[in-house]
Amino acid sequence: MAFKQEVNMTNKFRCPQQEHQISRRRWLGTTVGTTVASWGLGGLIQPSVAESLRRDHKQVLFIWIDGGMSQLESWDPKPNTEFGGPFRSIPTSLPGVYISELLPQTAQIMHKLAVVRSLCTQDNSHSAGVGRIQRGDPKDRGVTYPYFGSAVANLLGPGESALPAYVWVKPGSGGFKHQDAGFLGPQYGALAFGDGQAPSNLSRPEAFDALDDQARNRLREAANRRYAQNRRRKVTDANTYVFDTAQTLMERSDLFDQSTFTRQELQRYGEHDLGRHMLVGRRMLEAGVRFVKVNSYGWDTHGDNFNGHASLMPRFDQAFSAIVRDLSERGMLENVLVIAMSEFGRTPRINGHIGRDHWPEAWSLAMAGCGLQSGVVAGATNPLGTWVKSEEYDIGHMFHTWFHALGIDARHREYVINGQPLPIAHEDCHAIKELLI
Amino acid sequence: MKCLLVFVLRDKCRYLLAWFFLSLALSSAQLLLPAAFSQGPIAVRIDELIHQRADGTLSPLASDEAFLRRIYLDLVGRIPTLAETREFLTRRSPQRRAQVVDALLASDEYPLRMAQLFDVMLNERRGEHVEWRGFLRQAFKENRPWDRITREILNPDVTQNISRGAAFFYTGRLKRYGQVPADVPGLVRDIGRMFLGVDVQCAQCHDHLFIDDYAQVDYQGLLAFVGNTYIRTDHPFPAVAEKQLTEKVQFASVFDGEQKKTGPRLPGGVEFDVPKFEPGEEFLVPPDKKKKTLGVRKFSTLRILAAELPRSDNRGFARNIVNRLWWVMMGRGLVDPLDLHHPDNPPSHPELLETLTDAMIAHQFDIKWFLRELALSGTYQRSSQLPGGFSDGQILLPQSYRVALERPLSAEQLLQSTLTATGVEQSWSIDPTGAKAGQDQSTIAAKEEQQQEWIKLFQAAFANPPKEPEIEIAPSVRAALFLMNDTTFLGWFESRPGNLVHRLAALDGDRLVAEELYLTVLTRRPSTDEILEVHTYLAADPAERTKRLGYLAWALVTSTEFCVNH
Amino acid sequence: MSEDHQRLLAKYEPKEIAVITAQPQVASAHFSPCGRYLCAGGYDRRVRRWDMTTDRPRELASLGGHDGWVEAIAFHGETLYSADTWGKLAAWKYTAAAPSPVWTVAQAHEGWIRQLAVSSDGQYLASCGRDQKIQIFRADNGEPVRQWFVGQDLFCVLFHPHTGQLVSGDLHGQVNIWELGSEDPVRTVDASVLFLQHRLQDVGGVRALAFDQAGKILTIGGTKPKNGGTVQGTPTLLVVDFESGELRNTLEIGGPADCFVHMVRHHDAGFLMAVTSGTPGNGRIVFQRPADAEPFYLNKNIPNCHSLSLHPDGNQIAVAATNRGSNGNGRPLNANGDYIGNYSPIHLLAFSDVAQSEQASRPTVSKSSTS
């Protein structure tokens, strides 16, 4: 039996690691640059592309609240109802809009935000949910779609900064998370900075000057080019990417120096992981990184949900409101799309451990900035908060909306993988008009 | 300028002439290849079944050099030395590939490599223990059958010096770190993953949502075997004991809350009863406080687990090791991912997997025999270069095995290969079990300490974090920064007596330099272009020749070609 | 089991005599000092009352006017004090047929009031809250007497039965002892084993306090937390000599899935009565003497026990729990397709010797259910 036919017939090979065609050759010259200044990413962005980037450098700050923030204790409170929980709601800077009392700082910048209260997504498990949400839950075509960060890295490129396009500031360990990239190939994976720290071996030994460094790397790259002839490009591309990125980072070690944060900044953002990581995230955005993911863990409050949120939410409130204010004050919000979300919300009903379980049926997310209306709340749930009463928005709608906000036409733009065109967002969904400028 | 050109041309001609004769020799050798393999019946069958489903041209066999590099990396965990390569390339026997396979399987380095491979596969970087390493090395030195190794791991015996270190599989997972509790769910999950190829993790709290075949009772049944296991602290080596299992494991789905119970039970297998004993009646041999023995229980779930899981009639057990060893040698499991054997994820070559499983059972789980069969197949020996007519980007599914898959090198393979290439240290020279006789103890100790430091350095740069399987090639910025900036590593490219750069500096003529360099580092001769590159680069600044030799060597060691097994 | 334990068990083994069902859930259920009422503060803004003198508990008009949840309830004489999570405090004559508040303080705290306590002479009412304050009110009219800003979320307050000192317990596991006349705590007991900083979350805290009758022993309840998120930890009681602050016993009264001690009481016969709640389905009623390694009574059959109240006659307890199957990530729907919430079974249990004699005199007692 022919191999390919079987794949098509049964579709049982899940996510085949197919060879990919798209490579960073669009962004990188195939020969190596000559000046030290352009050394970074090989430095060879084509002039016409560079120009359009300069004109319109759109960026993303993706705040990932891992485990599931409760919509009822945040963006969609239902005080004094059966499932409303103990907390009050408070008025915001947006007349008539109330959010949980656990978000007092954010309430003051509500007029800068765009909130969706009518998310209804597919998956109620973390293992599948995190991936499905961040990949936009496309139709199953037997390929692994990229995470949003990898998608943006691919569709918009790294920009001029020569820094990696997709950076992830997270608690715990760092590393290169190539799995995020799916079929786009490992070079679109996330470069994760564990605890926002610089990776080790960031500085070049004193014995090497820049010219030495350049010379030896040229030899290495020439060897790699020879090896890649007649072989699948995947491995060599990925290897090239990590070396290029490493070289750029070596030139920007200042990005990791947390000692230069001021006392006042730390107090405003919060002297905890999320506060510090958000500050690192701000610095990455200022340095021009295309996509910055800032991650908070520990939100899966199946037990003690209300004390949990009483402790978690104020820290989120502080860091989130601080960065939105800062981006706004620095004039960056216009070009930075800010998204704060989890893989799902939490159940209305309160379990015996005074917890809330996973709830993809009716939940919320918050956004701000680039391409979005400010001071808008889209969609609504019923009075008990159990179901969406307006049009239900799946993650595919959000992907359409985000791509639109970033100036990417999700209706016409496609990935082309092995000659197969693949839509960049779920074709049954559409952008949410009321959120867009 | 003119002078240089003449030199290059003359050099090129001489080289081309040599190449012409060599190619002739090679192609005539290739004509003989079917015989050159001395393939066993299984190797022949592998090729038949792979060809049957290939649906297109296959890459030709890899060159002798590429084969040699590959088989050294796979069986002894390093590249061949210059001397070994040169010697092999002089051989004309049609049996030469089989000869080298047999020699490597019989070598002292084979058990060291296997111990390293199985340590990373089974324990996924959960830490190291000298007893565990000793257990694995001894097991592979004796070529213990896989079912026996599995039994020794699943029911470790403190009284058996040659296998007691196996308990580290348990203790590494049951150990508490500060506020991190014993990882019992991880242990249950890993018994399923490592020995049966099934990942029952998601079935911990409810039946698996996507895999109909994995039921909650599969997780809970495995839990019943090992849930009462605890770490013994009365021995200096890893050791576990179990509390008496007195009742079935109770569980309820988080979805419907229905209460269920199970005794010890292998996934998809029969449930074992949990017998009741009157107090004091539980023991065949009662515990003895004076002798510090815990006695022998009439009912021991670990004993049952060790007796029932690694059985030749347990198809899942046999399939798992076949699939994992196939992955080791071929770069992708016939079932992929390795730990998701279930009906909705069938093998790419079902008949092949069954054939290999039958053969493995018939050969009593003889790992050495099995690796030899794989190594002698044309499928293993295929080139990693794309078959004719293919260009990058065309669909060529990896599970077709039409071209050899590039595979990651572990941190340890990379270290040993780098040491071999740079000539800093005889690789694998340290064997704490005393395999290398003739070295005095203090030298051995000092060298071992040195190696341990280097291993840690390489693990920090190249290994995955604990609990993350090392399956695929995953280049990282961390590794790139290490290769560019780590001072210990860079020191190996400075000229020191006996090392590669020192040797190169003593050679007369850039062609010789290029040949020595390429044959040492990449286990192949340089192309004309490569010789030219070496010459051009060295000639540009004769005053810096030694430094430049170092950079040339560095560039090859840090190249993709060196850092993967292709 | 030792003879000692058998003797205690013979006398104090609680046997279920009835279950009251409250929907939606209640935070706790308490017998009134007169023993005639059972009062429960709930997730639906009210305090519910049942008449316990009738054959089957009969629900009476509830006390309304609160917001959010009513977690804090305290009694003195014929007065019931209740407080909610929006900061309101109210006093009621709970025996009235249709009670209205005797007095209220609309903003006693900024938000969630966690617990109330009445001094033994009935003069003062203490409250604590998420606003990190302890407040003292006159019990008869609700006038503020004083307040302390502690600087930490406070879960518990309790008056000493004899000295008038007040004990508070906070999120970070600090137990403070206060004199009404002093600015600062007069003593502090370290219960920080009941606290864990995990990622962004402050986990655990002092969740229960109790004195023995003599006021010599203070028992502090909570969990030794393992992690935040879905909080897990071992329910733990710290038995402390009140005068010296010395830790006498640490009792771990469950496994990690049992998690929190929600309430603990000293029985006059010298043992502790505690209830725990953890991963849905897990919960325990534990009777254990402080110096014993094991409880003499352990009930694991009632899931998620949130409160325990001893009837003033000393013969009966009420345990508020949560229904089985209370959790899950799916959509629980009833036959009409409506989303279903959870409820609180309030278990009434009588001690062995009483249950037996009641059994003899009143053989028709059956489980009753009202909602």
mmCIF file of N, CA and C in Angstrom, chain A residues 9-70:
data_model
loop_
_atom_site.group_PDB
_atom_site.id
_atom_site.type_symbol
_atom_site.label_atom_id
_atom_site.label_comp_id
_atom_site.label_asym_id
_atom_site.label_seq_id
_atom_site.Cartn_x
_atom_site.Cartn_y
_atom_site.Cartn_z
ATOM 1 N N MET A 9 -6.112 8.350 3.811
ATOM 2 C CA MET A 9 -7.270 7.498 4.006
ATOM 3 C C MET A 9 -7.698 7.451 5.471
ATOM 4 N N THR A 10 -6.725 7.276 6.339
ATOM 5 C CA THR A 10 -7.105 7.077 7.737
ATOM 6 C C THR A 10 -6.883 8.331 8.577
ATOM 7 N N ASN A 11 -6.008 9.175 8.106
ATOM 8 C CA ASN A 11 -5.659 10.369 8.870
ATOM 9 C C ASN A 11 -5.269 10.024 10.295
ATOM 10 N N LYS A 12 -4.581 8.920 10.452
ATOM 11 C CA LYS A 12 -4.238 8.499 11.803
ATOM 12 C C LYS A 12 -2.848 8.934 12.228
ATOM 13 N N PHE A 13 -2.051 9.331 11.265
ATOM 14 C CA PHE A 13 -0.756 9.875 11.697
ATOM 15 C C PHE A 13 -1.020 11.256 12.246
ATOM 16 N N ARG A 14 -1.037 11.356 13.514
ATOM 17 C CA ARG A 14 -1.316 12.678 14.079
ATOM 18 C C ARG A 14 -0.103 13.580 13.871
ATOM 19 N N CYS A 15 -0.384 14.757 13.457
ATOM 20 C CA CYS A 15 0.627 15.794 13.378
ATOM 21 C C CYS A 15 1.938 15.322 12.776
ATOM 22 N N PRO A 16 1.951 14.873 11.550
ATOM 23 C CA PRO A 16 3.230 14.443 10.988
ATOM 24 C C PRO A 16 4.207 15.609 10.935
ATOM 25 N N GLN A 17 5.427 15.322 11.273
ATOM 26 C CA GLN A 17 6.439 16.379 11.265
ATOM 27 C C GLN A 17 6.900 16.557 9.824
ATOM 28 N N GLN A 18 6.082 17.188 9.038
ATOM 29 C CA GLN A 18 6.432 17.283 7.639
ATOM 30 C C GLN A 18 7.531 18.306 7.430
ATOM 31 N N GLU A 19 8.148 18.137 6.317
ATOM 32 C CA GLU A 19 9.169 19.113 5.949
ATOM 33 C C GLU A 19 8.465 20.423 5.641
ATOM 34 N N HIS A 20 9.137 21.486 5.921
ATOM 35 C CA HIS A 20 8.482 22.761 5.649
ATOM 36 C C HIS A 20 9.240 23.503 4.576
ATOM 37 N N GLN A 21 8.501 24.335 3.926
ATOM 38 C CA GLN A 21 9.084 25.045 2.822
ATOM 39 C C GLN A 21 9.479 26.453 3.209
ATOM 40 N N ILE A 22 8.636 27.021 4.060
ATOM 41 C CA ILE A 22 8.908 28.400 4.443
ATOM 42 C C ILE A 22 10.205 28.441 5.235
ATOM 43 N N SER A 23 11.048 29.322 4.908
ATOM 44 C CA SER A 23 12.252 29.436 5.707
ATOM 45 C C SER A 23 12.508 30.905 5.945
ATOM 46 N N ARG A 24 13.463 31.144 6.792
ATOM 47 C CA ARG A 24 13.741 32.527 7.091
ATOM 48 C C ARG A 24 14.550 33.205 5.994
ATOM 49 N N ARG A 25 14.687 32.495 4.879
ATOM 50 C CA ARG A 25 15.445 33.116 3.801
ATOM 51 C C ARG A 25 14.822 34.425 3.355
ATOM 52 N N ARG A 26 13.530 34.571 3.621
ATOM 53 C CA ARG A 26 12.903 35.839 3.284
ATOM 54 C C ARG A 26 13.521 36.961 4.108
ATOM 55 N N TRP A 27 13.908 36.618 5.311
ATOM 56 C CA TRP A 27 14.415 37.635 6.224
ATOM 57 C C TRP A 27 15.933 37.661 6.286
ATOM 58 N N LEU A 28 16.515 36.555 5.982
ATOM 59 C CA LEU A 28 17.953 36.478 6.131
ATOM 60 C C LEU A 28 18.579 36.270 4.772
ATOM 61 N N GLY A 29 19.651 36.951 4.544
ATOM 62 C CA GLY A 29 20.367 36.710 3.303
ATOM 63 C C GLY A 29 20.947 35.316 3.322
ATOM 64 N N THR A 30 21.245 34.795 2.159
ATOM 65 C CA THR A 30 21.856 33.476 2.158
ATOM 66 C C THR A 30 23.357 33.591 2.305
ATOM 67 N N THR A 31 23.894 34.772 2.120
ATOM 68 C CA THR A 31 25.310 34.945 2.435
ATOM 69 C C THR A 31 25.419 35.803 3.681
ATOM 70 N N VAL A 32 26.580 35.729 4.262
ATOM 71 C CA VAL A 32 26.722 36.364 5.559
ATOM 72 C C VAL A 32 27.162 37.812 5.409
ATOM 73 N N GLY A 33 26.633 38.635 6.249
ATOM 74 C CA GLY A 33 26.928 40.067 6.208
ATOM 75 C C GLY A 33 28.393 40.351 6.495
ATOM 76 N N THR A 34 28.787 41.539 6.186
ATOM 77 C CA THR A 34 30.211 41.836 6.300
ATOM 78 C C THR A 34 30.535 42.781 7.441
ATOM 79 N N THR A 35 29.576 43.604 7.839
ATOM 80 C CA THR A 35 29.935 44.546 8.888
ATOM 81 C C THR A 35 29.474 44.013 10.226
ATOM 82 N N VAL A 36 30.195 44.448 11.237
ATOM 83 C CA VAL A 36 29.843 43.995 12.580
ATOM 84 C C VAL A 36 28.458 44.494 12.960
ATOM 85 N N ALA A 37 28.159 45.681 12.530
ATOM 86 C CA ALA A 37 26.877 46.255 12.936
ATOM 87 C C ALA A 37 25.708 45.416 12.449
ATOM 88 N N SER A 38 25.841 44.841 11.295
ATOM 89 C CA SER A 38 24.714 44.084 10.757
ATOM 90 C C SER A 38 24.832 42.604 11.108
ATOM 91 N N TRP A 39 25.733 42.323 12.015
ATOM 92 C CA TRP A 39 26.022 40.922 12.283
ATOM 93 C C TRP A 39 24.828 40.179 12.850
ATOM 94 N N GLY A 40 24.165 40.819 13.780
ATOM 95 C CA GLY A 40 23.073 40.228 14.548
ATOM 96 C C GLY A 40 22.389 39.036 13.909
ATOM 97 N N LEU A 41 21.378 39.257 13.164
ATOM 98 C CA LEU A 41 20.637 38.152 12.569
ATOM 99 C C LEU A 41 21.144 37.844 11.178
ATOM 100 N N GLY A 42 22.452 37.975 11.020
ATOM 101 C CA GLY A 42 22.943 37.898 9.666
ATOM 102 C C GLY A 42 22.704 39.276 9.058
ATOM 103 N N GLY A 43 21.770 39.999 9.655
ATOM 104 C CA GLY A 43 21.581 41.411 9.359
ATOM 105 C C GLY A 43 20.998 41.737 8.012
ATOM 106 N N LEU A 44 20.522 40.752 7.315
ATOM 107 C CA LEU A 44 20.222 41.044 5.925
ATOM 108 C C LEU A 44 18.743 41.018 5.598
ATOM 109 N N ILE A 45 18.040 41.898 6.237
ATOM 110 C CA ILE A 45 16.647 42.071 5.852
ATOM 111 C C ILE A 45 16.637 42.826 4.530
ATOM 112 N N GLN A 46 15.801 42.386 3.632
ATOM 113 C CA GLN A 46 15.758 43.076 2.347
ATOM 114 C C GLN A 46 15.283 44.503 2.546
ATOM 115 N N PRO A 47 15.883 45.443 1.851
ATOM 116 C CA PRO A 47 15.602 46.862 2.090
ATOM 117 C C PRO A 47 14.116 47.198 2.027
ATOM 118 N N SER A 48 13.401 46.652 1.036
ATOM 119 C CA SER A 48 11.994 47.046 0.898
ATOM 120 C C SER A 48 11.182 46.578 2.098
ATOM 121 N N VAL A 49 11.500 45.388 2.571
ATOM 122 C CA VAL A 49 10.788 44.865 3.733
ATOM 123 C C VAL A 49 11.110 45.708 4.961
ATOM 124 N N ALA A 50 12.367 46.033 5.091
ATOM 125 C CA ALA A 50 12.789 46.823 6.256
ATOM 126 C C ALA A 50 12.040 48.143 6.305
ATOM 127 N N GLU A 51 11.864 48.731 5.166
ATOM 128 C CA GLU A 51 11.180 50.016 5.121
ATOM 129 C C GLU A 51 9.751 49.909 5.636
ATOM 130 N N SER A 52 9.069 48.890 5.184
ATOM 131 C CA SER A 52 7.677 48.764 5.607
ATOM 132 C C SER A 52 7.609 48.456 7.105
ATOM 133 N N LEU A 53 8.628 47.782 7.601
ATOM 134 C CA LEU A 53 8.632 47.498 9.035
ATOM 135 C C LEU A 53 8.809 48.779 9.838
ATOM 136 N N ARG A 54 9.733 49.592 9.383
ATOM 137 C CA ARG A 54 9.981 50.838 10.094
ATOM 138 C C ARG A 54 8.715 51.668 10.176
ATOM 139 N N ARG A 55 8.002 51.680 9.090
ATOM 140 C CA ARG A 55 6.780 52.469 9.024
ATOM 141 C C ARG A 55 5.763 51.999 10.054
ATOM 142 N N ASP A 56 5.760 50.729 10.255
ATOM 143 C CA ASP A 56 4.611 50.174 10.944
ATOM 144 C C ASP A 56 5.035 48.992 11.813
ATOM 145 N N HIS A 57 5.751 49.292 12.864
ATOM 146 C CA HIS A 57 6.260 48.182 13.666
ATOM 147 C C HIS A 57 5.244 47.777 14.731
ATOM 148 N N LYS A 58 4.412 46.851 14.377
ATOM 149 C CA LYS A 58 3.392 46.398 15.322
ATOM 150 C C LYS A 58 3.960 45.297 16.195
ATOM 151 N N GLN A 59 3.563 45.332 17.463
ATOM 152 C CA GLN A 59 4.087 44.358 18.420
ATOM 153 C C GLN A 59 2.940 43.770 19.236
ATOM 154 N N VAL A 60 3.250 42.674 19.919
ATOM 155 C CA VAL A 60 2.237 42.025 20.752
ATOM 156 C C VAL A 60 2.808 41.765 22.145
ATOM 157 N N LEU A 61 2.013 42.097 23.150
ATOM 158 C CA LEU A 61 2.307 41.649 24.519
ATOM 159 C C LEU A 61 1.203 40.668 24.894
ATOM 160 N N PHE A 62 1.586 39.431 25.061
ATOM 161 C CA PHE A 62 0.612 38.362 25.310
ATOM 162 C C PHE A 62 0.808 37.896 26.751
ATOM 163 N N ILE A 63 -0.143 38.228 27.605
ATOM 164 C CA ILE A 63 -0.014 37.883 29.027
ATOM 165 C C ILE A 63 -0.799 36.605 29.254
ATOM 166 N N TRP A 64 -0.090 35.554 29.519
ATOM 167 C CA TRP A 64 -0.710 34.233 29.616
ATOM 168 C C TRP A 64 -0.882 33.856 31.080
ATOM 169 N N ILE A 65 -2.141 33.697 31.487
ATOM 170 C CA ILE A 65 -2.472 33.417 32.882
ATOM 171 C C ILE A 65 -2.798 31.936 32.958
ATOM 172 N N ASP A 66 -1.782 31.157 33.244
ATOM 173 C CA ASP A 66 -1.869 29.712 33.045
ATOM 174 C C ASP A 66 -2.682 29.026 34.134
ATOM 175 N N GLY A 67 -3.668 28.254 33.720
ATOM 176 C CA GLY A 67 -4.468 27.500 34.670
ATOM 177 C C GLY A 67 -5.923 27.934 34.685
ATOM 178 N N GLY A 68 -6.191 29.165 34.312
ATOM 179 C CA GLY A 68 -7.578 29.601 34.195
ATOM 180 C C GLY A 68 -8.006 30.635 35.223
ATOM 181 N N MET A 69 -7.956 31.911 34.839
ATOM 182 C CA MET A 69 -8.471 32.972 35.715
ATOM 183 C C MET A 69 -9.995 32.896 35.718
ATOM 184 N N SER A 70 -10.578 33.151 36.868
ATOM 185 C CA SER A 70 -12.039 33.122 36.960
ATOM 186 C C SER A 70 -12.622 34.405 36.384
#
